[in-house]
Short mmCIF file of C-alpha atoms and ligand atoms in Angstrom, two decimals:
data_model
loop_
_atom_site.label_atom_id
_atom_site.label_comp_id
_atom_site.label_asym_id
_atom_site.label_seq_id
_atom_site.Cartn_x
_atom_site.Cartn_y
_atom_site.Cartn_z
CA MET K 1 -22.51 -12.32 6.79
CA HIS K 2 -18.80 -12.29 7.84
CA LYS K 3 -17.00 -10.35 5.33
CA LEU K 4 -13.62 -12.07 5.91
CA GLU K 5 -14.73 -15.76 6.15
CA ASP K 6 -12.21 -18.04 5.17
CA ARG K 7 -9.71 -15.38 4.61
CA THR K 8 -6.03 -15.41 5.89
CA VAL K 9 -4.89 -12.07 7.15
CA VAL K 10 -1.46 -11.22 8.52
CA LEU K 11 -1.54 -8.52 11.04
CA GLY K 12 1.80 -6.95 11.40
CA VAL K 13 2.29 -4.94 14.47
CA SER K 14 5.36 -2.58 14.56
CA GLY K 15 6.85 -0.79 17.55
CA GLY K 16 4.63 2.33 18.20
CA ILE K 17 2.49 3.28 21.01
CA ALA K 18 -0.47 2.68 18.90
CA ALA K 19 0.33 -1.06 19.05
CA TYR K 20 -2.14 -1.46 22.10
CA ARG K 21 -5.07 -0.23 19.50
CA ALA K 22 -4.04 -3.11 17.19
CA CYS K 23 -5.49 -5.42 19.69
CA GLU K 24 -9.01 -4.04 18.84
CA LEU K 25 -8.25 -4.35 15.13
CA CYS K 26 -7.34 -8.13 15.83
CA ARG K 27 -10.57 -8.54 17.60
CA LEU K 28 -12.63 -7.02 14.56
CA LEU K 29 -10.79 -8.95 12.07
CA VAL K 30 -11.37 -12.27 14.02
CA LYS K 31 -15.17 -11.16 14.51
CA GLU K 32 -15.46 -10.75 10.70
CA GLY K 33 -14.27 -14.43 10.22
CA ALA K 34 -10.53 -13.96 9.40
CA ARG K 35 -7.80 -16.35 10.40
CA VAL K 36 -5.30 -13.89 11.72
CA ALA K 37 -1.74 -14.42 11.94
CA VAL K 38 -0.08 -11.82 14.03
CA VAL K 39 3.50 -10.85 13.59
CA MET K 40 5.04 -8.48 15.85
CA THR K 41 8.41 -6.65 15.66
CA GLU K 42 10.75 -6.88 18.70
CA PRO K 43 10.06 -3.15 19.95
CA ALA K 44 6.22 -3.80 19.40
CA ALA K 45 6.30 -6.93 21.76
CA ARG K 46 8.04 -4.57 24.33
CA LEU K 47 4.78 -2.44 24.13
CA VAL K 48 2.08 -4.95 24.28
CA GLY K 49 2.50 -8.72 25.33
CA PRO K 50 2.29 -11.33 22.46
CA ALA K 51 -0.03 -13.21 24.78
CA THR K 52 -2.73 -10.53 24.27
CA PHE K 53 -2.73 -11.14 20.56
CA GLN K 54 -2.47 -14.87 21.03
CA ALA K 55 -5.71 -14.81 23.17
CA LEU K 56 -7.49 -12.57 20.73
CA SER K 57 -6.33 -14.41 17.48
CA GLY K 58 -6.46 -17.82 18.94
CA ARG K 59 -3.15 -18.58 17.20
CA PRO K 60 0.61 -18.41 18.03
CA VAL K 61 2.15 -14.99 17.70
CA GLU K 62 5.43 -14.39 15.96
CA VAL K 63 7.90 -12.01 17.31
CA GLY K 64 11.00 -10.68 15.46
CA TRP K 65 12.27 -13.35 13.34
CA GLY K 66 9.62 -15.72 14.52
CA GLY K 67 9.85 -19.47 15.00
CA ALA K 68 6.69 -20.27 17.08
CA SER K 69 4.86 -22.13 14.36
CA SER K 70 7.74 -22.73 11.70
CA ALA K 71 7.99 -26.42 10.60
CA ALA K 72 10.39 -25.98 7.59
CA GLY K 73 12.22 -22.83 8.82
CA MET K 74 10.56 -21.03 5.59
CA GLU K 75 8.28 -18.90 7.62
CA HIS K 76 9.75 -15.65 6.25
CA ILE K 77 8.38 -16.69 2.85
CA ASP K 78 5.32 -18.85 3.83
CA LEU K 79 3.46 -16.26 5.84
CA GLY K 80 3.47 -13.68 2.90
CA ARG K 81 2.75 -16.33 0.33
CA ASP K 82 -0.42 -17.66 2.26
CA ALA K 83 -1.67 -14.39 3.28
CA ASP K 84 -4.95 -13.13 1.34
CA ALA K 85 -3.99 -9.61 2.78
CA ILE K 86 -1.32 -8.20 5.02
CA VAL K 87 -2.23 -5.33 7.24
CA VAL K 88 0.46 -3.46 9.09
CA ALA K 89 -0.99 -1.34 12.10
CA PRO K 90 0.50 0.62 13.42
CA ALA K 91 3.13 0.95 10.65
CA THR K 92 5.72 3.24 12.03
CA ALA K 93 7.99 5.55 10.02
CA ASN K 94 10.83 3.03 10.43
CA THR K 95 8.75 -0.01 9.09
CA LEU K 96 7.22 2.17 6.17
CA ALA K 97 10.66 3.16 5.30
CA LYS K 98 11.86 -0.44 5.15
CA ILE K 99 8.72 -1.56 3.13
CA ARG K 100 9.56 1.35 0.66
CA LEU K 101 13.01 0.20 0.21
CA GLY K 102 12.41 -3.73 0.30
CA LEU K 103 14.30 -4.27 3.25
CA ALA K 104 13.65 -7.72 5.22
CA ASP K 105 15.24 -7.42 8.67
CA ASN K 106 12.62 -9.11 10.45
CA LEU K 107 9.62 -11.59 9.91
CA LEU K 108 7.19 -8.70 9.37
CA THR K 109 9.26 -6.84 6.67
CA SER K 110 10.25 -10.14 5.05
CA SER K 111 6.74 -11.40 4.79
CA VAL K 112 5.69 -8.13 3.14
CA LEU K 113 8.62 -8.46 0.67
CA ALA K 114 7.73 -12.09 -0.20
CA SER K 115 4.05 -11.42 -0.85
CA ARG K 116 1.86 -10.17 -3.81
CA CYS K 117 -1.54 -9.71 -1.86
CA PRO K 118 -2.95 -6.41 -0.88
CA LEU K 119 -1.26 -4.64 1.64
CA VAL K 120 -3.09 -2.27 4.04
CA LEU K 121 -0.78 0.22 5.91
CA ALA K 122 -2.08 2.25 8.96
CA PRO K 123 0.79 4.62 9.68
CA ALA K 124 1.31 6.08 13.14
CA MET K 125 3.90 8.22 14.32
CA ASN K 126 4.97 11.58 15.72
CA THR K 127 3.70 14.52 13.62
CA ARG K 128 7.39 15.84 12.79
CA MET K 129 8.35 12.22 11.67
CA TRP K 130 5.05 12.19 9.53
CA GLU K 131 5.91 15.40 7.87
CA ASN K 132 9.62 14.81 7.48
CA PRO K 133 10.55 14.85 3.74
CA ALA K 134 11.99 11.30 3.82
CA THR K 135 8.64 9.95 5.13
CA ARG K 136 6.82 12.09 2.49
CA GLU K 137 9.00 10.49 -0.21
CA ASN K 138 8.28 6.86 1.12
CA LEU K 139 4.53 7.60 1.22
CA ALA K 140 4.61 9.03 -2.17
CA TRP K 141 6.09 5.96 -3.60
CA LEU K 142 3.77 3.72 -1.58
CA HIS K 143 0.75 5.64 -3.06
CA THR K 144 1.88 4.58 -6.58
CA GLN K 145 1.72 0.77 -5.71
CA ALA K 146 -1.42 -0.70 -6.79
CA ARG K 147 -1.53 -3.13 -4.09
CA VAL K 148 -1.09 -0.73 -1.20
CA TRP K 149 -3.80 0.76 0.65
CA LEU K 150 -3.08 3.59 2.98
CA VAL K 151 -5.33 4.34 5.81
CA GLY K 152 -4.87 7.56 7.93
CA PRO K 153 -3.16 8.76 9.95
CA ASP K 154 -5.84 10.85 11.77
CA GLN K 155 -5.19 14.13 13.24
CA GLY K 156 -5.26 14.38 17.10
CA PRO K 157 -3.55 14.34 20.38
CA LEU K 158 -0.40 11.98 20.15
CA ALA K 159 1.12 9.91 22.80
CA CYS K 160 4.30 12.17 22.79
CA GLY K 161 1.78 15.01 24.11
CA GLU K 162 1.94 16.94 20.91
CA GLU K 163 -1.17 17.41 18.51
CA GLY K 164 -1.48 16.74 14.84
CA ALA K 165 -1.22 14.20 12.13
CA GLY K 166 0.24 10.94 13.19
CA ARG K 167 -2.47 9.17 15.15
CA MET K 168 -3.21 5.73 13.82
CA ALA K 169 -6.63 5.46 12.10
CA GLU K 170 -9.50 4.00 13.96
CA PRO K 171 -9.46 0.14 14.01
CA ALA K 172 -12.82 0.23 12.30
CA ALA K 173 -11.60 2.22 9.39
CA ILE K 174 -8.53 -0.25 9.11
CA LEU K 175 -10.94 -3.10 9.09
CA GLU K 176 -12.85 -1.50 6.35
CA ALA K 177 -9.98 -0.99 4.06
CA VAL K 178 -9.06 -4.65 4.65
CA CYS K 179 -12.53 -5.70 3.55
CA ALA K 180 -12.29 -3.39 0.59
CA ALA K 181 -8.91 -4.72 -0.30
CA LEU K 182 -10.39 -8.23 -0.53
CA ARG K 183 -13.52 -7.28 -2.38
CA PRO K 184 -14.12 -8.88 -5.50
CA ALA K 185 -13.53 -6.78 -8.75
CA ASP K 186 -17.30 -6.03 -9.28
CA LEU K 187 -16.45 -3.01 -11.70
CA ALA K 188 -14.16 -5.22 -14.02
CA GLY K 189 -14.79 -4.45 -17.77
CA ALA K 190 -16.56 -1.09 -16.84
CA ARG K 191 -15.09 2.03 -18.47
CA LEU K 192 -15.52 5.02 -16.12
CA LEU K 193 -14.78 8.64 -16.71
CA VAL K 194 -14.30 10.69 -13.63
CA SER K 195 -13.95 14.58 -13.37
CA ALA K 196 -12.21 16.19 -10.28
CA GLY K 197 -10.73 19.31 -8.83
CA PRO K 198 -11.46 22.86 -9.47
CA THR K 199 -11.20 24.89 -12.68
CA ARG K 200 -9.26 27.91 -13.20
CA GLU K 201 -10.63 30.89 -15.34
CA ALA K 202 -7.98 33.39 -16.42
CA ILE K 203 -8.18 36.86 -15.62
CA ASP K 204 -4.80 37.73 -17.11
CA PRO K 205 -1.63 35.56 -17.44
CA VAL K 206 -0.96 35.51 -13.83
CA ARG K 207 -4.36 35.68 -12.19
CA TYR K 208 -7.46 33.49 -12.23
CA LEU K 209 -10.91 32.75 -10.69
CA SER K 210 -11.16 29.44 -9.03
CA ASN K 211 -12.79 27.80 -6.16
CA ARG K 212 -11.99 25.63 -2.93
CA SER K 213 -12.37 22.13 -4.29
CA SER K 214 -9.32 19.95 -3.37
CA GLY K 215 -10.10 17.17 -5.72
CA LYS K 216 -10.05 14.53 -2.99
CA MET K 217 -13.58 13.02 -3.58
CA GLY K 218 -12.93 12.57 -7.44
CA TYR K 219 -9.42 11.16 -6.74
CA ALA K 220 -10.85 8.76 -4.00
CA LEU K 221 -13.41 7.64 -6.55
CA ALA K 222 -11.03 7.19 -9.36
CA ALA K 223 -8.76 5.07 -7.07
CA ALA K 224 -11.33 2.92 -5.74
CA ALA K 225 -12.96 2.31 -9.16
CA ALA K 226 -9.57 1.29 -10.70
CA ARG K 227 -9.07 -1.00 -7.40
CA ARG K 228 -12.38 -2.62 -8.27
CA GLY K 229 -11.39 -3.39 -11.82
CA ALA K 230 -12.64 -0.46 -13.82
CA LYS K 231 -10.81 1.21 -16.61
CA VAL K 232 -10.74 4.65 -15.33
CA VAL K 233 -10.05 8.03 -17.00
CA LEU K 234 -9.54 10.92 -14.63
CA VAL K 235 -9.84 14.28 -16.09
CA SER K 236 -8.72 16.80 -13.47
CA GLY K 237 -8.30 20.39 -12.73
CA PRO K 238 -5.26 21.61 -10.82
CA THR K 239 -4.86 19.76 -7.44
CA ALA K 240 -1.91 18.75 -5.16
CA LEU K 241 -2.81 14.97 -5.29
CA PRO K 242 -0.98 12.26 -6.79
CA VAL K 243 -2.54 10.28 -9.67
CA PRO K 244 -3.79 6.89 -8.35
CA PRO K 245 -2.15 4.00 -9.74
CA GLY K 246 -3.80 2.38 -12.78
CA VAL K 247 -5.61 5.55 -13.80
CA GLU K 248 -5.18 7.40 -17.01
CA HIS K 249 -4.81 11.04 -16.06
CA VAL K 250 -6.04 14.12 -18.37
CA PRO K 251 -5.07 17.29 -16.82
CA VAL K 252 -6.96 20.41 -17.59
CA SER K 253 -7.15 23.93 -16.56
CA CYS K 254 -10.28 26.02 -17.20
CA ALA K 255 -14.07 24.97 -17.72
CA ALA K 256 -13.73 25.09 -21.58
CA GLU K 257 -10.83 22.46 -21.48
CA MET K 258 -12.71 20.35 -19.10
CA ALA K 259 -15.87 20.26 -21.33
CA ARG K 260 -13.55 19.33 -24.44
CA GLU K 261 -11.87 16.69 -22.79
CA VAL K 262 -15.00 15.14 -20.92
CA LYS K 263 -17.28 15.40 -23.94
CA SER K 264 -14.82 13.76 -26.41
CA ARG K 265 -14.59 10.82 -24.16
CA ALA K 266 -18.05 10.47 -22.78
CA GLY K 267 -19.49 8.37 -25.71
CA ARG K 268 -16.83 5.61 -25.02
CA CYS K 269 -17.54 5.26 -21.22
CA ASP K 270 -20.24 3.33 -19.31
CA ALA K 271 -20.53 6.01 -16.58
CA LEU K 272 -19.42 9.70 -15.97
CA LEU K 273 -18.78 10.73 -12.46
CA MET K 274 -18.63 14.41 -12.55
CA ALA K 275 -16.97 15.18 -9.24
CA ALA K 276 -15.32 18.38 -10.64
CA ALA K 277 -16.28 21.82 -9.28
CA VAL K 278 -16.51 23.43 -12.71
CA ALA K 279 -16.83 27.10 -12.85
CA ASP K 280 -20.12 28.39 -13.69
CA PHE K 281 -18.86 31.57 -15.26
CA THR K 282 -15.63 32.68 -16.86
CA VAL K 283 -13.93 35.91 -17.82
CA ALA K 284 -15.37 37.14 -21.02
CA ARG K 285 -12.19 38.71 -22.29
CA PRO K 286 -9.11 37.66 -20.17
CA ALA K 287 -6.20 40.29 -20.67
CA ARG K 288 -3.50 39.02 -22.72
CA ALA K 289 -0.88 41.05 -20.68
CA LYS K 290 -0.72 41.39 -16.85
CA LEU K 291 -3.19 43.90 -15.68
CA LYS K 292 -1.22 46.77 -13.72
CA LYS K 293 -3.16 48.38 -10.98
CA ASP K 294 -2.12 51.96 -11.68
CA ARG K 295 -3.45 51.71 -15.11
CA VAL K 296 -6.91 50.90 -13.71
CA GLN K 297 -9.22 54.09 -13.34
CA GLY K 298 -11.80 53.43 -10.51
CA PRO K 299 -12.85 49.95 -9.77
CA LEU K 300 -11.90 47.12 -11.95
CA ARG K 301 -14.79 45.50 -13.69
CA LEU K 302 -14.81 41.88 -14.86
CA THR K 303 -17.48 40.73 -17.20
CA LEU K 304 -18.23 37.23 -16.49
CA VAL K 305 -20.17 34.91 -18.86
CA PRO K 306 -21.72 31.48 -18.37
CA THR K 307 -19.68 28.32 -19.10
CA GLU K 308 -20.99 25.32 -21.02
CA ASP K 309 -22.92 23.11 -18.45
CA ILE K 310 -21.07 19.86 -19.29
CA LEU K 311 -23.56 17.51 -17.71
CA ALA K 312 -26.50 19.34 -18.82
CA SER K 313 -25.22 19.26 -22.37
CA LEU K 314 -24.73 15.21 -22.13
CA GLY K 315 -28.06 14.93 -20.35
CA ARG K 316 -29.85 16.56 -23.44
CA ALA K 317 -27.87 14.42 -26.01
CA ARG K 318 -30.18 11.89 -27.34
CA ARG K 319 -28.17 10.22 -30.12
CA GLY K 320 -26.01 7.13 -29.24
CA ARG K 321 -25.71 5.19 -26.27
CA ARG K 322 -25.42 7.69 -23.23
CA PRO K 323 -23.34 6.91 -20.13
CA LEU K 324 -24.91 6.69 -16.74
CA LEU K 325 -24.59 10.36 -15.77
CA VAL K 326 -23.58 11.05 -11.92
CA GLY K 327 -23.56 14.63 -10.77
CA PHE K 328 -22.39 16.36 -7.67
CA ALA K 329 -24.04 18.83 -5.88
CA ALA K 330 -22.17 20.85 -3.09
CA GLU K 331 -24.79 22.96 -1.31
CA THR K 332 -25.13 24.94 1.75
CA GLY K 333 -28.05 23.89 3.83
CA ASP K 334 -30.34 20.70 3.31
CA PRO K 335 -28.78 19.39 0.01
CA VAL K 336 -31.58 16.99 -1.04
CA PRO K 337 -34.16 19.44 -2.53
CA ALA K 338 -31.36 21.08 -4.76
CA ALA K 339 -30.06 17.64 -5.75
CA LYS K 340 -33.44 16.53 -6.66
CA SER K 341 -33.95 19.54 -8.97
CA LYS K 342 -30.44 18.92 -10.54
CA LEU K 343 -31.36 15.41 -11.23
CA GLU K 344 -34.31 16.40 -13.11
CA LYS K 345 -33.10 19.61 -14.94
CA LYS K 346 -30.04 18.12 -15.99
CA ARG K 347 -31.50 14.59 -16.72
CA LEU K 348 -29.04 12.72 -14.75
CA ASP K 349 -29.22 9.26 -13.18
CA LEU K 350 -27.70 10.02 -9.86
CA VAL K 351 -26.84 13.22 -7.97
CA VAL K 352 -24.33 13.04 -4.95
CA ALA K 353 -25.24 15.79 -2.74
CA ASN K 354 -23.62 17.18 0.40
CA ASP K 355 -24.06 20.14 2.72
CA VAL K 356 -20.61 22.03 2.55
CA SER K 357 -21.54 24.20 5.54
CA GLU K 358 -21.49 21.07 7.73
CA ALA K 359 -18.37 20.27 9.97
CA GLY K 360 -16.49 17.39 8.23
CA ALA K 361 -18.42 17.38 5.01
CA GLY K 362 -17.07 19.80 2.45
CA PHE K 363 -13.97 21.17 0.83
CA GLU K 364 -10.28 20.48 2.06
CA VAL K 365 -11.44 17.98 4.72
CA ASP K 366 -11.01 14.44 4.60
CA THR K 367 -14.39 13.24 5.49
CA ASN K 368 -17.88 13.62 3.99
CA HIS K 369 -21.65 13.08 4.61
CA LEU K 370 -23.55 12.38 1.46
CA TYR K 371 -26.87 11.62 0.21
CA LEU K 372 -27.34 9.66 -3.18
CA VAL K 373 -30.33 11.00 -4.81
CA GLU K 374 -32.25 9.01 -7.62
CA LYS K 375 -35.54 9.03 -9.26
CA ASP K 376 -36.74 6.31 -6.85
CA GLY K 377 -35.53 7.92 -3.57
CA VAL K 378 -32.57 8.91 -1.29
CA ARG K 379 -29.87 7.06 0.35
CA GLU K 380 -27.86 8.45 3.07
CA ILE K 381 -24.11 7.65 3.36
CA PRO K 382 -23.36 8.61 6.98
CA PRO K 383 -20.20 10.66 7.80
CA ALA K 384 -17.10 8.72 6.91
CA SER K 385 -13.70 9.19 5.14
CA LYS K 386 -13.84 10.27 1.51
CA GLU K 387 -12.38 6.86 0.51
CA ALA K 388 -15.05 5.06 2.41
CA CYS K 389 -17.85 7.39 0.76
CA ALA K 390 -16.26 6.68 -2.54
CA GLU K 391 -16.68 2.83 -1.98
CA ARG K 392 -20.34 3.46 -1.15
CA ILE K 393 -21.09 5.52 -4.16
CA LEU K 394 -19.59 2.75 -6.31
CA ASP K 395 -21.43 0.19 -4.64
CA ARG K 396 -24.48 1.93 -5.99
CA LEU K 397 -23.05 2.46 -9.43
CA ALA K 398 -22.05 -1.17 -9.69
CA GLU K 399 -25.74 -2.16 -8.96
CA ARG K 400 -26.96 0.49 -11.53
CA LEU K 401 -24.51 -0.66 -14.13
CA LYS K 402 -25.52 -4.28 -13.66
CA THR K 403 -29.18 -3.56 -14.21
CA ARG K 404 -28.33 -1.68 -17.39
CA ARG K 405 -26.24 -4.38 -19.09
N1 CTP S 1 -21.19 20.93 -13.92
C1 CTP S 1 -20.98 20.69 -15.13
N2 CTP S 1 -20.68 21.87 -15.84
C2 CTP S 1 -20.64 23.06 -15.23
C3 CTP S 1 -21.01 23.34 -14.03
C4 CTP S 1 -21.32 22.24 -13.38
O1 CTP S 1 -20.96 19.45 -15.69
N3 CTP S 1 -20.25 24.09 -16.20
C5 CTP S 1 -21.67 19.82 -12.92
C6 CTP S 1 -20.87 19.62 -11.76
O2 CTP S 1 -19.56 18.87 -12.12
C7 CTP S 1 -21.70 18.73 -10.95
C8 CTP S 1 -22.96 19.26 -11.15
O3 CTP S 1 -22.87 19.88 -12.55
O4 CTP S 1 -21.65 17.33 -10.98
C9 CTP S 1 -23.77 20.20 -10.45
O5 CTP S 1 -22.89 21.27 -10.29
P1 CTP S 1 -23.29 22.65 -9.41
O6 CTP S 1 -22.22 23.74 -9.75
O7 CTP S 1 -23.54 22.34 -7.98
O8 CTP S 1 -24.64 22.90 -10.21
P2 CTP S 1 -25.31 24.14 -11.16
O9 CTP S 1 -26.11 23.44 -11.95
O10 CTP S 1 -24.15 24.94 -11.65
O11 CTP S 1 -25.91 24.85 -9.95
P3 CTP S 1 -25.61 25.93 -8.85
O12 CTP S 1 -24.08 26.30 -8.83
O13 CTP S 1 -26.52 27.08 -9.10
O14 CTP S 1 -25.97 25.37 -7.59
#
């Protein structure tokens, strides 16, 4: 089945070297059945000939302020109004800044300003431009916009000869984001509770025990679920991530707080996705004042006591309607046997397992390689971005919730 049948997608190409890779994206969009209207900025048209996009899309290509297909001279409004989605690839630092400010100085930016449809942005630029505080601020704002889907950039060698973040995401990943943006809201009406990030167990007022969880997987799940129509509460340990648009955020610090906030809400949700890396042990008696090293005689001993296993407690609860319980198992080595045992021991409905020792599948990276372990078998999610993994997990969750209703 063609995922974009009968959909009109505006492909905005701004002037970065990656413009030539937008040709492949154009081909993929057409292959999925989309009507593709290509709009190029003047600098983009100096990098790749409009005729190439015209041949790939089978339609006239607009450059600069356009004019090729305008009947009434209202193209700057028409394109954005008629589009089901707009994808800007590559989105240069300059074009991102204009979109953030609401500038409309060419057909591409005016179409974006005059539209309400999903907007997929694939940034591509030199690493220093990407890291510039002005770009960071623009990106932070764009992240808060419910209709904006950001894809990439990837790390790698750049056209300028440097190496780093700034390479446009793969065309296949951008296509995936366009398809996700146009997916029907299959989680509308569902109430999801997502936990994310690490916990911090205090040793004294300035020190704590924690772990390497970045929170990326849980945040990606919360963001994707909200986009798919769910009402999402995100109970999160400390992370450096922005709260996804439309998501209610409940910040917590230690395992005990996480337990309190999750358990008090679990009865009111349809599914609990426990992506947080909750500490299994906490410090028995944290010091009330800062520990001074010259007051410690010999080795410093900390007594650690087990924390409450939140999922296991909820799995045991018999009274009332219990939510679908989804656990996460970050293992070293084959994660499936451990996930199967957690599924059974904690009485869960699904365990999402990964091998954190595998390259590109663990903490602090943007990709994952997962196994969905359930009573009836194991489904593999091949290596993909955490965002794409989140969509696959939610595909399965949506199926499970449907059979439950
Ligand atoms: N979990 C929880 N409460 C805890 C510890 C973990 O709810 N106190 C949840 C995690 O959020 C995760 C799942 O249990 O979804 C599995 O966590 P993990 O630490 O891998 O499992 P454990 O049962 O603690 O086993 P181990 O650490 O020995 O692998």
